[in-house]
Amino acid sequence: LLIAALVAPAMNVAVSSAWADLLCEQPPRLSAAESARSVLLTCSSGTLCSKLDGADSAFTTRAEYLIDDEGCPLVALPDSQASRNLEASGAATLFVSAAEGNSQAGSGVTLIGEAERVPIDSVTDAQLSALGARSGLSNQRLATYGWLRMTPTKVHYADSIYGSEVWVPHEEYGEAEPSVLTTEAPDLLAKLNNKHSSDLVRFAAVYCSMDETDVRACRVLSIDHLGFDLGVLRTSSGSSMRESDVIRIGLKVPPQTAEEATSAFTKLFQESYARQQGWM
């Protein structure tokens, strides 16, 4: 049985649906809210925008942040233009973009809301240490900074892989959870793309019912517990992965750890080889 798989750029690819461990028809994806929470967990700093006092202009500064359980960013600022702006008006915007090498690389999250002062005695030692690791500052110095908690009222997610964007209801964002593989994804992507490039090309060719010589290159662009996004560059396409077709592939059993994800790919590589040899 062959089905049409939607890829970006939009085109049809013939895909065999009878794979032991894959969900080929309507493969599941993270929701926009889950994707946004995953990007925010992946990153450690972003661009904080405040309202310049007495002017209509916006003022931006780089800021390391933490995300609490409700999805609200926590930032610590020294006495500065940004901190004075936020004292005068709590209106704030935080923009974060996933770096290359991470899942959803290039995707961006914009949080718009109100920032409020957080008493330093309500900041835990764990939060001090976590922000210290991100900023390179000591706990003692961070304890002298002004801590702010930003409550998002608007959330925007821009997906760079599929070229889409959406406003996410802030209630849905607050209740969402990031993928359990978010923090382990960079190592998984590096391992798959650097050590298993030939296995990925074979898998893409077999999965898409193409000859292996028709695949110039193949990379896993993003991975989460529901599946992965595969960039397939055909020999008839351009020479850059930015011109590749993107296929979403779902996993029947969501991996909860890097070890389980590695095992799932090992099985896929074994099955694609068996299919290529005509054993299945």
mmCIF file of N, CA and C in Angstrom, residues 40-86:
data_model
loop_
_atom_site.group_PDB
_atom_site.id
_atom_site.type_symbol
_atom_site.label_atom_id
_atom_site.label_comp_id
_atom_site.label_asym_id
_atom_site.label_seq_id
_atom_site.Cartn_x
_atom_site.Cartn_y
_atom_site.Cartn_z
ATOM 1 N N LEU A 40 11.975 26.870 24.158
ATOM 2 C CA LEU A 40 12.385 27.645 25.331
ATOM 3 C C LEU A 40 13.260 26.831 26.273
ATOM 4 N N LEU A 41 13.016 25.524 26.342
ATOM 5 C CA LEU A 41 13.860 24.664 27.177
ATOM 6 C C LEU A 41 15.232 24.465 26.540
ATOM 7 N N THR A 42 15.265 24.402 25.203
ATOM 8 C CA THR A 42 16.516 24.216 24.472
ATOM 9 C C THR A 42 17.466 25.394 24.670
ATOM 10 N N CYS A 43 16.911 26.594 24.678
ATOM 11 C CA CYS A 43 17.735 27.808 24.718
ATOM 12 C C CYS A 43 17.975 28.258 26.150
ATOM 13 N N SER A 44 18.970 29.109 26.322
ATOM 14 C CA SER A 44 19.287 29.641 27.652
ATOM 15 C C SER A 44 19.215 31.158 27.705
ATOM 16 N N SER A 45 19.155 31.805 26.556
ATOM 17 C CA SER A 45 19.078 33.265 26.535
ATOM 18 C C SER A 45 18.236 33.707 25.349
ATOM 19 N N GLY A 46 17.757 34.946 25.444
ATOM 20 C CA GLY A 46 16.956 35.496 24.366
ATOM 21 C C GLY A 46 17.068 37.001 24.336
ATOM 22 N N THR A 47 16.251 37.620 23.513
ATOM 23 C CA THR A 47 16.217 39.079 23.400
ATOM 24 C C THR A 47 15.029 39.602 24.180
ATOM 25 N N LEU A 48 15.309 40.389 25.204
ATOM 26 C CA LEU A 48 14.269 40.973 26.050
ATOM 27 C C LEU A 48 14.001 42.397 25.582
ATOM 28 N N CYS A 49 12.755 42.668 25.313
ATOM 29 C CA CYS A 49 12.364 43.977 24.802
ATOM 30 C C CYS A 49 11.495 44.685 25.840
ATOM 31 N N SER A 50 11.835 45.933 26.136
ATOM 32 C CA SER A 50 11.068 46.738 27.085
ATOM 33 C C SER A 50 10.695 48.068 26.434
ATOM 34 N N LYS A 51 9.810 48.797 27.092
ATOM 35 C CA LYS A 51 9.362 50.091 26.565
ATOM 36 C C LYS A 51 10.265 51.190 27.108
ATOM 37 N N LEU A 52 10.894 51.918 26.194
ATOM 38 C CA LEU A 52 11.789 53.007 26.592
ATOM 39 C C LEU A 52 10.973 54.129 27.222
ATOM 40 N N ASP A 53 11.297 54.443 28.464
ATOM 41 C CA ASP A 53 10.512 55.417 29.223
ATOM 42 C C ASP A 53 10.476 56.765 28.510
ATOM 43 N N GLY A 54 9.267 57.280 28.343
ATOM 44 C CA GLY A 54 9.093 58.594 27.736
ATOM 45 C C GLY A 54 9.188 58.605 26.223
ATOM 46 N N ALA A 55 9.206 57.442 25.604
ATOM 47 C CA ALA A 55 9.300 57.379 24.145
ATOM 48 C C ALA A 55 8.471 56.208 23.638
ATOM 49 N N ASP A 56 8.194 56.242 22.346
ATOM 50 C CA ASP A 56 7.445 55.149 21.736
ATOM 51 C C ASP A 56 8.365 54.020 21.280
ATOM 52 N N SER A 57 9.647 54.212 21.444
ATOM 53 C CA SER A 57 10.613 53.232 20.954
ATOM 54 C C SER A 57 10.714 52.041 21.906
ATOM 55 N N ALA A 58 11.145 50.922 21.341
ATOM 56 C CA ALA A 58 11.400 49.725 22.135
ATOM 57 C C ALA A 58 12.900 49.628 22.405
ATOM 58 N N PHE A 59 13.240 49.058 23.548
ATOM 59 C CA PHE A 59 14.634 48.891 23.934
ATOM 60 C C PHE A 59 14.896 47.402 24.106
ATOM 61 N N THR A 60 15.981 46.889 23.496
ATOM 62 C CA THR A 60 16.257 45.461 23.559
ATOM 63 C C THR A 60 17.580 45.192 24.282
ATOM 64 N N THR A 61 17.630 44.057 24.927
ATOM 65 C CA THR A 61 18.848 43.613 25.586
ATOM 66 C C THR A 61 18.864 42.092 25.620
ATOM 67 N N ARG A 62 20.058 41.533 25.648
ATOM 68 C CA ARG A 62 20.183 40.082 25.766
ATOM 69 C C ARG A 62 19.989 39.701 27.226
ATOM 70 N N ALA A 63 19.265 38.592 27.454
ATOM 71 C CA ALA A 63 19.008 38.184 28.829
ATOM 72 C C ALA A 63 18.973 36.669 28.939
ATOM 73 N N GLU A 64 19.718 36.123 29.913
ATOM 74 C CA GLU A 64 19.564 34.716 30.241
ATOM 75 C C GLU A 64 18.272 34.564 31.040
ATOM 76 N N TYR A 65 17.649 33.401 30.927
ATOM 77 C CA TYR A 65 16.359 33.221 31.586
ATOM 78 C C TYR A 65 16.194 31.783 32.054
ATOM 79 N N LEU A 66 15.247 31.604 32.942
ATOM 80 C CA LEU A 66 14.743 30.288 33.330
ATOM 81 C C LEU A 66 13.254 30.268 33.021
ATOM 82 N N ILE A 67 12.694 29.064 32.835
ATOM 83 C CA ILE A 67 11.258 28.916 32.614
ATOM 84 C C ILE A 67 10.676 28.141 33.787
ATOM 85 N N ASP A 68 9.645 28.706 34.439
ATOM 86 C CA ASP A 68 9.042 27.987 35.557
ATOM 87 C C ASP A 68 7.991 27.000 35.049
ATOM 88 N N ASP A 69 7.327 26.323 35.966
ATOM 89 C CA ASP A 69 6.380 25.273 35.580
ATOM 90 C C ASP A 69 5.206 25.797 34.765
ATOM 91 N N GLU A 70 4.874 27.068 34.927
ATOM 92 C CA GLU A 70 3.753 27.651 34.177
ATOM 93 C C GLU A 70 4.200 28.249 32.845
ATOM 94 N N GLY A 71 5.483 28.121 32.511
ATOM 95 C CA GLY A 71 5.990 28.670 31.260
ATOM 96 C C GLY A 71 6.362 30.130 31.338
ATOM 97 N N CYS A 72 6.478 30.669 32.552
ATOM 98 C CA CYS A 72 6.826 32.081 32.721
ATOM 99 C C CYS A 72 8.341 32.245 32.837
ATOM 100 N N PRO A 73 8.938 33.126 32.051
ATOM 101 C CA PRO A 73 10.385 33.360 32.149
ATOM 102 C C PRO A 73 10.757 34.109 33.427
ATOM 103 N N LEU A 74 11.876 33.720 34.002
ATOM 104 C CA LEU A 74 12.490 34.434 35.120
ATOM 105 C C LEU A 74 13.808 35.006 34.629
ATOM 106 N N VAL A 75 14.010 36.308 34.829
ATOM 107 C CA VAL A 75 15.264 36.948 34.434
ATOM 108 C C VAL A 75 15.805 37.736 35.611
ATOM 109 N N ALA A 76 17.116 37.912 35.627
ATOM 110 C CA ALA A 76 17.775 38.721 36.654
ATOM 111 C C ALA A 76 18.570 39.815 35.953
ATOM 112 N N LEU A 77 18.292 41.059 36.297
ATOM 113 C CA LEU A 77 18.927 42.187 35.619
ATOM 114 C C LEU A 77 19.666 43.064 36.623
ATOM 115 N N PRO A 78 20.860 43.545 36.257
ATOM 116 C CA PRO A 78 21.536 44.552 37.083
ATOM 117 C C PRO A 78 20.835 45.889 36.898
ATOM 118 N N ASP A 79 21.250 46.875 37.668
ATOM 119 C CA ASP A 79 20.728 48.222 37.459
ATOM 120 C C ASP A 79 21.165 48.667 36.064
ATOM 121 N N SER A 80 20.205 48.857 35.185
ATOM 122 C CA SER A 80 20.508 49.118 33.769
ATOM 123 C C SER A 80 19.326 49.806 33.126
ATOM 124 N N GLN A 81 19.491 50.172 31.862
ATOM 125 C CA GLN A 81 18.388 50.807 31.143
ATOM 126 C C GLN A 81 17.189 49.872 31.061
ATOM 127 N N ALA A 82 17.455 48.587 30.804
ATOM 128 C CA ALA A 82 16.365 47.615 30.697
ATOM 129 C C ALA A 82 15.608 47.493 32.019
ATOM 130 N N SER A 83 16.340 47.398 33.131
ATOM 131 C CA SER A 83 15.671 47.254 34.422
ATOM 132 C C SER A 83 14.859 48.509 34.759
ATOM 133 N N ARG A 84 15.393 49.684 34.419
ATOM 134 C CA ARG A 84 14.653 50.923 34.686
ATOM 135 C C ARG A 84 13.403 51.016 33.815
ATOM 136 N N ASN A 85 13.520 50.578 32.574
ATOM 137 C CA ASN A 85 12.342 50.553 31.695
ATOM 138 C C ASN A 85 11.238 49.681 32.280
ATOM 139 N N LEU A 86 11.624 48.506 32.779
ATOM 140 C CA LEU A 86 10.634 47.560 33.286
ATOM 141 C C LEU A 86 10.085 47.983 34.645
#
